[in-house]
mmCIF file of C-alpha atoms and ligand atoms in Angstrom:
data_model
loop_
_atom_site.group_PDB
_atom_site.id
_atom_site.type_symbol
_atom_site.label_atom_id
_atom_site.label_comp_id
_atom_site.label_asym_id
_atom_site.label_seq_id
_atom_site.Cartn_x
_atom_site.Cartn_y
_atom_site.Cartn_z
ATOM 1 C CA UNK C 1 0.000 0.000 0.000
ATOM 2 C CA UNK C 2 1.316 3.454 -0.890
ATOM 3 C CA UNK C 3 1.515 5.888 2.021
ATOM 4 C CA UNK C 4 0.265 9.356 1.111
ATOM 5 C CA UNK C 5 1.594 11.928 3.553
ATOM 6 C CA UNK C 6 -0.423 14.970 2.409
ATOM 7 C CA UNK C 7 -2.194 16.675 -0.421
ATOM 8 C CA UNK C 8 0.218 18.720 -2.530
ATOM 9 C CA UNK C 9 -1.483 20.770 -5.246
ATOM 10 C CA UNK C 10 -4.099 20.888 -7.956
ATOM 11 C CA UNK C 11 -3.053 21.785 -11.503
ATOM 12 C CA UNK C 12 -5.831 23.263 -13.595
ATOM 13 C CA UNK C 13 -5.952 24.394 -17.208
ATOM 14 C CA UNK C 14 -7.315 27.886 -17.790
ATOM 15 C CA UNK C 15 -8.101 29.658 -21.058
ATOM 16 C CA UNK C 16 -7.736 33.093 -19.430
ATOM 17 C CA UNK C 17 -4.754 32.906 -17.107
ATOM 18 C CA UNK C 18 -4.870 36.531 -15.996
ATOM 19 C CA UNK C 19 -8.561 36.330 -15.053
ATOM 20 C CA UNK C 20 -8.086 33.091 -13.120
ATOM 21 C CA UNK C 21 -5.122 34.532 -11.230
ATOM 22 C CA UNK C 22 -6.958 37.780 -10.463
ATOM 23 C CA UNK C 23 -9.894 35.834 -9.027
ATOM 24 C CA UNK C 24 -7.666 33.504 -7.010
ATOM 25 C CA UNK C 25 -5.781 36.433 -5.490
ATOM 26 C CA UNK C 26 -8.167 39.382 -5.282
ATOM 27 C CA UNK C 27 -11.328 37.351 -4.533
ATOM 28 C CA UNK C 28 -10.237 34.080 -2.938
ATOM 29 C CA UNK C 29 -7.257 35.608 -1.123
ATOM 30 C CA UNK C 30 -4.416 33.381 -2.280
ATOM 31 C CA UNK C 31 -0.906 34.635 -3.030
ATOM 32 C CA UNK C 32 0.358 34.655 -6.605
ATOM 33 C CA UNK C 33 3.928 33.411 -6.304
ATOM 34 C CA UNK C 34 5.933 35.207 -8.948
ATOM 35 C CA UNK C 35 8.174 33.230 -11.293
ATOM 36 C CA UNK C 36 9.922 33.510 -14.638
ATOM 37 C CA UNK C 37 7.680 30.859 -16.097
ATOM 38 C CA UNK C 38 5.381 31.831 -18.952
ATOM 39 C CA UNK C 39 1.896 30.348 -19.103
ATOM 40 C CA UNK C 40 1.951 28.948 -15.556
ATOM 41 C CA UNK C 41 0.813 30.694 -12.346
ATOM 42 C CA UNK C 42 1.412 29.328 -8.859
ATOM 43 C CA UNK C 43 -1.050 30.205 -6.081
ATOM 44 C CA UNK C 44 -0.124 29.849 -2.423
ATOM 45 C CA UNK C 45 -2.206 29.371 0.731
ATOM 46 C CA UNK C 46 0.329 28.170 3.310
ATOM 47 C CA UNK C 47 3.925 27.000 3.649
ATOM 48 C CA UNK C 48 3.754 24.990 0.438
ATOM 49 C CA UNK C 49 5.300 26.858 -2.528
ATOM 50 C CA UNK C 50 1.889 26.515 -4.106
ATOM 51 C CA UNK C 51 -1.276 24.421 -3.772
ATOM 52 C CA UNK C 52 -2.912 25.562 -6.992
ATOM 53 C CA UNK C 53 -1.236 25.928 -10.377
ATOM 54 C CA UNK C 54 -3.034 27.457 -13.330
ATOM 55 C CA UNK C 55 -1.677 26.336 -16.686
ATOM 56 C CA UNK C 56 -2.644 28.382 -19.740
ATOM 57 C CA UNK C 57 -4.602 26.197 -22.128
ATOM 58 C CA UNK C 58 -7.835 24.219 -22.259
ATOM 59 C CA UNK C 59 -10.094 24.716 -19.209
ATOM 60 C CA UNK C 60 -10.317 21.955 -16.690
ATOM 61 C CA UNK C 61 -8.450 20.056 -14.057
ATOM 62 C CA UNK C 62 -5.126 18.620 -15.192
ATOM 63 C CA UNK C 63 -3.966 16.747 -12.099
ATOM 64 C CA UNK C 64 -4.419 16.450 -8.362
ATOM 65 C CA UNK C 65 -1.276 15.686 -6.421
ATOM 66 C CA UNK C 66 -0.338 14.004 -3.172
ATOM 67 C CA UNK C 67 2.995 13.804 -1.396
ATOM 68 C CA UNK C 68 4.888 10.680 -0.409
ATOM 69 C CA UNK C 69 7.754 10.558 2.051
ATOM 70 C CA UNK C 70 10.793 10.678 -0.211
ATOM 71 C CA UNK C 71 12.405 9.549 -3.477
ATOM 72 C CA UNK C 72 12.532 5.936 -2.343
ATOM 73 C CA UNK C 73 8.836 5.969 -1.456
ATOM 74 C CA UNK C 74 8.115 7.509 -4.856
ATOM 75 C CA UNK C 75 10.074 4.805 -6.652
ATOM 76 C CA UNK C 76 8.275 2.112 -4.656
ATOM 77 C CA UNK C 77 4.942 3.768 -5.460
ATOM 78 C CA UNK C 78 5.828 3.805 -9.150
ATOM 79 C CA UNK C 79 6.585 0.096 -9.040
ATOM 80 C CA UNK C 80 3.475 -0.675 -6.983
ATOM 81 C CA UNK C 81 1.229 1.184 -9.424
ATOM 82 C CA UNK C 82 2.807 -0.570 -12.415
ATOM 83 C CA UNK C 83 2.371 -3.911 -10.687
ATOM 84 C CA UNK C 84 -1.306 -3.046 -10.261
ATOM 85 C CA UNK C 85 -1.516 -2.444 -13.991
ATOM 86 C CA UNK C 86 -1.438 1.349 -14.077
ATOM 87 C CA UNK C 87 0.580 3.125 -16.754
ATOM 88 C CA UNK C 88 2.879 5.427 -14.788
ATOM 89 C CA UNK C 89 4.445 8.579 -16.216
ATOM 90 C CA UNK C 90 7.788 9.624 -14.663
ATOM 91 C CA UNK C 91 8.219 13.363 -14.902
ATOM 92 C CA UNK C 92 11.422 14.957 -16.113
ATOM 93 C CA UNK C 93 13.566 17.270 -14.005
ATOM 94 C CA UNK C 94 11.780 20.189 -15.700
ATOM 95 C CA UNK C 95 8.387 18.694 -14.853
ATOM 96 C CA UNK C 96 9.512 18.485 -11.240
ATOM 97 C CA UNK C 97 10.914 21.995 -11.278
ATOM 98 C CA UNK C 98 7.734 23.635 -12.528
ATOM 99 C CA UNK C 99 5.882 21.777 -9.803
ATOM 100 C CA UNK C 100 8.496 22.807 -7.213
ATOM 101 C CA UNK C 101 8.953 19.200 -6.141
ATOM 102 C CA UNK C 102 11.882 16.797 -5.990
ATOM 103 C CA UNK C 103 10.293 14.319 -8.356
ATOM 104 C CA UNK C 104 6.882 13.487 -9.774
ATOM 105 C CA UNK C 105 5.061 10.505 -11.218
ATOM 106 C CA UNK C 106 1.589 10.528 -12.701
ATOM 107 C CA UNK C 107 -1.167 8.054 -13.554
ATOM 108 C CA UNK C 108 -4.894 7.948 -14.165
ATOM 109 C CA UNK C 109 -7.141 6.526 -11.454
ATOM 110 C CA UNK C 110 -9.746 3.939 -12.527
ATOM 111 C CA UNK C 111 -12.174 6.782 -13.358
ATOM 112 C CA UNK C 112 -9.817 8.856 -15.450
ATOM 113 C CA UNK C 113 -8.750 11.382 -12.809
ATOM 114 C CA UNK C 114 -5.101 12.291 -13.354
ATOM 115 C CA UNK C 115 -3.234 11.881 -10.091
ATOM 116 C CA UNK C 116 0.330 12.841 -9.387
ATOM 117 C CA UNK C 117 2.553 11.608 -6.588
ATOM 118 C CA UNK C 118 5.387 13.896 -5.589
ATOM 119 C CA UNK C 119 8.189 14.051 -3.032
ATOM 120 C CA UNK C 120 10.071 16.977 -1.527
ATOM 121 C CA UNK C 121 7.426 19.605 -2.263
ATOM 122 C CA UNK C 122 9.100 22.979 -1.771
ATOM 123 C CA UNK C 123 8.149 25.063 1.274
ATOM 124 C CA UNK C 124 8.548 28.806 1.453
ATOM 125 C CA UNK C 125 9.828 30.306 4.706
ATOM 126 C CA UNK C 126 8.496 33.802 4.097
ATOM 127 C CA UNK C 127 4.954 34.610 5.254
ATOM 128 C CA UNK C 128 2.096 34.200 2.806
ATOM 129 C CA UNK C 129 1.155 37.521 1.175
ATOM 130 C CA UNK C 130 -2.578 37.028 0.508
ATOM 131 C CA UNK C 131 -4.199 38.871 -2.375
ATOM 132 C CA UNK C 132 -7.015 39.735 0.082
ATOM 133 C CA UNK C 133 -7.403 39.179 3.811
ATOM 134 C CA UNK C 134 -9.851 36.284 3.470
ATOM 135 C CA UNK C 135 -8.385 34.490 6.484
ATOM 136 C CA UNK C 136 -7.066 31.474 4.584
ATOM 137 C CA UNK C 137 -4.727 29.393 6.731
ATOM 138 C CA UNK C 138 -4.165 26.346 4.539
ATOM 139 C CA UNK C 139 -5.103 24.206 1.579
ATOM 140 C CA UNK C 140 -7.637 21.943 3.325
ATOM 141 C CA UNK C 141 -8.773 19.229 0.934
ATOM 142 C CA UNK C 142 -9.512 18.348 -2.636
ATOM 143 C CA UNK C 143 -12.657 16.642 -3.845
ATOM 144 C CA UNK C 144 -12.622 14.514 -6.981
ATOM 145 C CA UNK C 145 -15.569 13.399 -9.067
ATOM 146 C CA UNK C 146 -16.112 9.737 -9.861
ATOM 147 C CA UNK C 147 -19.149 7.817 -11.146
ATOM 148 C CA UNK C 148 -18.879 5.124 -8.442
ATOM 149 C CA UNK C 149 -18.014 6.466 -4.998
ATOM 150 C CA UNK C 150 -17.833 3.033 -3.380
ATOM 151 C CA UNK C 151 -15.414 1.879 -6.061
ATOM 152 C CA UNK C 152 -13.383 5.042 -5.628
ATOM 153 C CA UNK C 153 -13.141 4.387 -1.903
ATOM 154 C CA UNK C 154 -12.076 0.815 -2.642
ATOM 155 C CA UNK C 155 -9.370 2.130 -4.965
ATOM 156 C CA UNK C 156 -8.026 4.774 -2.583
ATOM 157 C CA UNK C 157 -8.247 2.590 0.525
ATOM 158 C CA UNK C 158 -6.503 -0.439 -1.012
ATOM 159 C CA UNK C 159 -3.930 1.346 -3.181
ATOM 160 C CA UNK C 160 -3.221 4.028 -0.597
ATOM 161 C CA UNK C 161 -3.584 4.655 3.129
ATOM 162 C CA UNK C 162 -6.878 6.507 2.702
ATOM 163 C CA UNK C 163 -9.588 5.625 5.235
ATOM 164 C CA UNK C 164 -13.253 6.499 5.033
ATOM 165 C CA UNK C 165 -14.132 8.985 7.770
ATOM 166 C CA UNK C 166 -17.766 9.389 6.735
ATOM 167 C CA UNK C 167 -20.119 8.538 3.912
ATOM 168 C CA UNK C 168 -22.972 10.464 2.403
ATOM 169 C CA UNK C 169 -24.794 7.533 0.906
ATOM 170 C CA UNK C 170 -23.390 6.685 -2.512
ATOM 171 C CA UNK C 171 -22.999 10.403 -3.208
ATOM 172 C CA UNK C 172 -19.783 11.104 -1.357
ATOM 173 C CA UNK C 173 -17.006 9.555 0.702
ATOM 174 C CA UNK C 174 -14.773 11.674 2.887
ATOM 175 C CA UNK C 175 -11.368 10.110 3.400
ATOM 176 C CA UNK C 176 -8.486 10.853 5.744
ATOM 177 C CA UNK C 177 -4.785 10.202 5.285
ATOM 178 C CA UNK C 178 -3.849 11.747 8.620
ATOM 179 C CA UNK C 179 -5.716 13.162 11.664
ATOM 180 C CA UNK C 180 -7.686 15.667 9.619
ATOM 181 C CA UNK C 181 -11.228 14.384 9.063
ATOM 182 C CA UNK C 182 -10.637 14.377 5.324
ATOM 183 C CA UNK C 183 -8.066 15.693 2.884
ATOM 184 C CA UNK C 184 -9.542 13.746 0.008
ATOM 185 C CA UNK C 185 -13.197 13.462 -0.865
ATOM 186 C CA UNK C 186 -14.925 11.793 -3.769
ATOM 187 C CA UNK C 187 -18.258 13.096 -4.971
ATOM 188 C CA UNK C 188 -20.469 11.193 -7.400
ATOM 189 C CA UNK C 189 -20.223 12.674 -10.874
ATOM 190 C CA UNK C 190 -20.890 11.342 -14.354
ATOM 191 C CA UNK C 191 -17.329 12.094 -15.433
ATOM 192 C CA UNK C 192 -13.914 12.365 -13.804
ATOM 193 C CA UNK C 193 -13.113 15.854 -12.598
ATOM 194 C CA UNK C 194 -12.467 18.154 -9.712
ATOM 195 C CA UNK C 195 -15.540 18.827 -7.571
ATOM 196 C CA UNK C 196 -13.885 21.553 -5.485
ATOM 197 C CA UNK C 197 -10.795 22.740 -3.695
ATOM 198 C CA UNK C 198 -11.069 23.649 -0.028
ATOM 199 C CA UNK C 199 -9.293 26.290 1.963
ATOM 200 C CA UNK C 200 -9.450 26.433 5.721
ATOM 201 C CA UNK C 201 -9.923 29.870 7.269
ATOM 202 C CA UNK C 202 -8.716 31.100 10.650
ATOM 203 C CA UNK C 203 -11.996 32.127 12.244
ATOM 204 C CA UNK C 204 -15.690 31.399 11.999
ATOM 205 C CA UNK C 205 -16.152 35.077 11.231
ATOM 206 C CA UNK C 206 -14.016 34.683 8.093
ATOM 207 C CA UNK C 207 -16.658 32.426 6.535
ATOM 208 C CA UNK C 208 -19.379 35.013 7.004
ATOM 209 C CA UNK C 209 -17.219 38.032 6.181
ATOM 210 C CA UNK C 210 -16.170 36.299 2.965
ATOM 211 C CA UNK C 211 -19.810 35.447 2.266
ATOM 212 C CA UNK C 212 -20.791 39.121 2.421
ATOM 213 C CA UNK C 213 -17.770 40.166 0.385
ATOM 214 C CA UNK C 214 -18.390 37.568 -2.335
ATOM 215 C CA UNK C 215 -22.044 38.643 -2.526
ATOM 216 C CA UNK C 216 -20.972 42.274 -2.848
ATOM 217 C CA UNK C 217 -18.751 41.231 -5.758
ATOM 218 C CA UNK C 218 -21.568 39.267 -7.388
ATOM 219 C CA UNK C 219 -19.690 35.968 -7.097
ATOM 220 C CA UNK C 220 -21.971 32.954 -7.473
ATOM 221 C CA UNK C 221 -22.491 31.290 -4.091
ATOM 222 C CA UNK C 222 -23.070 27.612 -4.755
ATOM 223 C CA UNK C 223 -23.914 26.455 -1.220
ATOM 224 C CA UNK C 224 -23.820 27.854 2.299
ATOM 225 C CA UNK C 225 -23.054 29.295 4.670
ATOM 226 C CA UNK C 226 -23.838 26.000 6.332
ATOM 227 C CA UNK C 227 -22.281 23.377 8.564
ATOM 228 C CA UNK C 228 -21.235 19.909 7.477
ATOM 229 C CA UNK C 229 -22.293 17.241 10.019
ATOM 230 C CA UNK C 230 -19.338 15.119 8.908
ATOM 231 C CA UNK C 231 -16.328 17.314 9.643
ATOM 232 C CA UNK C 232 -18.338 19.814 11.674
ATOM 233 C CA UNK C 233 -16.874 22.572 9.522
ATOM 234 C CA UNK C 234 -18.844 25.696 8.675
ATOM 235 C CA UNK C 235 -18.637 25.993 4.924
ATOM 236 C CA UNK C 236 -19.200 28.242 1.924
ATOM 237 C CA UNK C 237 -18.896 27.086 -1.676
ATOM 238 C CA UNK C 238 -18.517 29.562 -4.516
ATOM 239 C CA UNK C 239 -17.764 29.453 -8.219
ATOM 240 C CA UNK C 240 -14.632 30.867 -9.769
ATOM 241 C CA UNK C 241 -13.702 31.287 -13.426
ATOM 242 C CA UNK C 242 -13.747 28.325 -15.771
ATOM 243 C CA UNK C 243 -15.848 26.180 -13.500
ATOM 244 C CA UNK C 244 -13.505 25.910 -10.542
ATOM 245 C CA UNK C 245 -15.468 25.620 -7.295
ATOM 246 C CA UNK C 246 -13.805 26.900 -4.157
ATOM 247 C CA UNK C 247 -14.846 26.097 -0.579
ATOM 248 C CA UNK C 248 -13.940 28.043 2.519
ATOM 249 C CA UNK C 249 -14.448 26.142 5.731
ATOM 250 C CA UNK C 250 -13.759 26.625 9.397
ATOM 251 C CA UNK C 251 -13.518 24.056 12.146
ATOM 252 C CA UNK C 252 -12.777 20.739 10.490
ATOM 253 C CA UNK C 253 -12.666 17.928 13.029
ATOM 254 C CA UNK C 254 -9.462 16.012 13.747
ATOM 255 C CA UNK C 255 -9.697 12.276 14.373
ATOM 256 C CA UNK C 256 -7.165 11.726 17.138
ATOM 257 C CA UNK C 257 -8.299 8.286 18.256
ATOM 258 C CA UNK C 258 -7.885 6.305 15.080
ATOM 259 C CA UNK C 259 -8.944 3.021 16.683
ATOM 260 C CA UNK C 260 -12.140 4.439 18.124
ATOM 261 C CA UNK C 261 -13.392 6.257 15.017
ATOM 262 C CA UNK C 262 -16.234 4.639 13.115
ATOM 263 C CA UNK C 263 -17.470 6.117 9.831
ATOM 264 C CA UNK C 264 -21.009 7.464 9.888
ATOM 265 C CA UNK C 265 -23.450 6.921 7.058
ATOM 266 C CA UNK C 266 -25.564 9.936 6.117
ATOM 267 C CA UNK C 267 -28.456 9.697 3.685
ATOM 268 C CA UNK C 268 -28.131 12.407 1.001
ATOM 269 C CA UNK C 269 -31.930 12.426 0.654
ATOM 270 C CA UNK C 270 -32.329 13.517 4.283
ATOM 271 C CA UNK C 271 -32.306 17.256 5.038
ATOM 272 C CA UNK C 272 -29.289 18.092 7.145
ATOM 273 C CA UNK C 273 -27.025 15.420 5.683
ATOM 274 C CA UNK C 274 -24.791 17.999 4.015
ATOM 275 C CA UNK C 275 -25.815 21.067 5.982
ATOM 276 C CA UNK C 276 -26.809 20.275 9.579
ATOM 277 C CA UNK C 277 -28.365 23.717 9.925
ATOM 278 C CA UNK C 278 -31.202 22.600 7.641
ATOM 279 C CA UNK C 279 -33.672 21.328 10.182
ATOM 280 C CA UNK C 280 -36.772 19.257 9.400
ATOM 281 C CA UNK C 281 -39.201 21.083 7.131
ATOM 282 C CA UNK C 282 -40.620 23.427 9.760
ATOM 283 C CA UNK C 283 -43.902 25.189 9.089
ATOM 284 C CA UNK C 284 -43.241 28.890 8.381
ATOM 285 C CA UNK C 285 -43.862 30.960 11.502
ATOM 286 C CA UNK C 286 -45.979 33.283 9.441
ATOM 287 C CA UNK C 287 -48.885 30.957 10.110
ATOM 288 C CA UNK C 288 -51.318 33.260 12.035
ATOM 289 C CA UNK C 289 -51.880 30.819 14.868
ATOM 290 C CA UNK C 290 -48.173 30.833 15.640
ATOM 291 C CA UNK C 291 -47.765 34.577 15.939
ATOM 292 C CA UNK C 292 -48.784 36.469 19.062
ATOM 293 C CA UNK C 293 -51.810 38.726 18.769
ATOM 294 C CA UNK C 294 -51.251 41.794 16.633
ATOM 295 C CA UNK C 295 -47.792 40.740 15.313
ATOM 296 C CA UNK C 296 -47.778 40.820 11.542
ATOM 297 C CA UNK C 297 -45.159 38.890 9.443
HETATM 298 C C1 LIG F 301 -20.718 17.597 -0.131
HETATM 299 C C2 LIG F 301 -19.222 17.523 -0.059
HETATM 300 C C3 LIG F 301 -18.629 16.292 -0.679
HETATM 301 C C4 LIG F 301 -18.720 17.677 1.357
HETATM 302 C C5 LIG F 301 -19.303 17.018 2.444
HETATM 303 C C6 LIG F 301 -18.767 17.187 3.745
HETATM 304 C C7 LIG F 301 -17.657 18.008 3.936
HETATM 305 C C8 LIG F 301 -17.127 18.208 5.320
HETATM 306 O O1 LIG F 301 -17.595 17.473 6.206
HETATM 307 O O2 LIG F 301 -16.270 19.088 5.502
HETATM 308 C C9 LIG F 301 -17.064 18.663 2.828
HETATM 309 O O3 LIG F 301 -15.960 19.461 2.950
HETATM 310 C C10 LIG F 301 -17.599 18.487 1.551
HETATM 311 O O4 LIG F 301 -17.035 19.156 0.507
HETATM 312 FE FE1 LIG F 302 -15.266 20.114 0.914
#
């Protein structure tokens, strides 16, 4: 089994690089890490050199990357994947350099999602310089699309050290590779793809301040503010250029007692399964009999 140590980055193709970078910095609040590279932009949220790379070209996710311990672990992973029948691409030194990693291999998961395994992802010592004070503290998780969530869990939990933390029926599986409730999620989709990228924010207030700010800017809010019963995080999903969905969340649960944790099974058809603030369908309080005398809705 291949030990993933963390999530590394998402690489995404963009037709309008400048627009995507402007949104990621001025709206989302990431840092654009300058470089001499043409046609590639690196966006930073935390100590990683970058967690999001926009590559000028056709729109759409290119690859989602995870870190392994070192070069030896990467070589073993390459062999393990080939033994399992996957065609593995070994990146060149230039491929590694543009990713700011020591080395990189790539392969397609059973659903066609391009995954990359990397070692020695570069860290930057200097503080993050956010494009806006959105409160981002770190790249929290990535969520892939796959037509069969159970099969995706089987793939990630047998090929890698991913463990299901919670299920939302056959619609989603939230998987951990360390104490964080999930760093990888799979959401049911007809085609392979990237469902969203998540950024953790420092305070609960950041979620709501960002919500107001995004509304003021006319950014499409896709879901929230709400609270996930799985990780307990308060969330906000919004749509960026070229179909990239971003999620802010605050308060993701850490699973510190690995042996004691048992995955929960939420029914996506039940209200509250994705947003626990959606109570049962309550009757509107505007019903006359519920309002005190003389109070008008
Ligand atoms: C609906 C998606 C897959 C989802 C569900 C739960 C959480 C969480 O518990 O934090 C997420 O982050 C999600 O993106
Ligand atoms: Fe998420």
